[in-house]
């Protein structure tokens, strides 16, 4: 069983109310091989919502040494941590060992995230949910690197 970012299967849970439909992810879901998760909604955030970026690294945030802020500088770290832990809980309940998550997101990014300046600059790094899943033995790839079933 895979966990897949809901927005990759066409769910309109993205911060701006849209989605990031990826046909190969949707195919896996339609074959009954995936559970859809949106960590930011699981953390209690509404859709649409203001875009958010990580100040520091995901590990810093988990260690209470970094934070997640919205574009208008609101600290929403707690919601991101809650969503990541709820996602891990779903992985454990469903015995999912693999996840395909949306690249670049402060929750779901696998190889890069935005740098916290809201200027569109990407840096190497991972989202908070990705970090927590990986640290608990779940293999995470992005939709960009997803090599097939
Ligand atoms: S938190 Fe993840 S699943 Fe939810 S909209 Fe963002 S990238 Fe998609």
XYZ file of C-alpha atoms and ligand atoms in Angstrom, residues 5-7 13-14 37-40 49 102 105 107-108, ligand 1:
22
model
C -0.414 13.225 -1.512
C -4.121 13.839 -2.143
C -3.416 16.773 -4.466
C -6.526 20.491 -1.176
C -3.664 22.683 -2.385
C -3.384 11.975 2.636
C -3.067 15.756 2.880
C -0.939 16.531 5.948
C -1.866 20.204 6.003
C -5.023 28.850 2.965
C 4.373 16.262 -3.866
C 5.839 21.387 -0.524
C 4.920 19.208 4.165
C 5.419 16.806 1.274
S 0.132 19.223 2.084
Fe 0.864 17.744 0.578
S -1.036 16.708 -0.049
Fe -1.673 18.593 0.943
S -1.850 20.047 -0.737
Fe 0.210 20.269 0.094
S 1.466 18.962 -1.216
Fe -0.665 18.350 -1.522
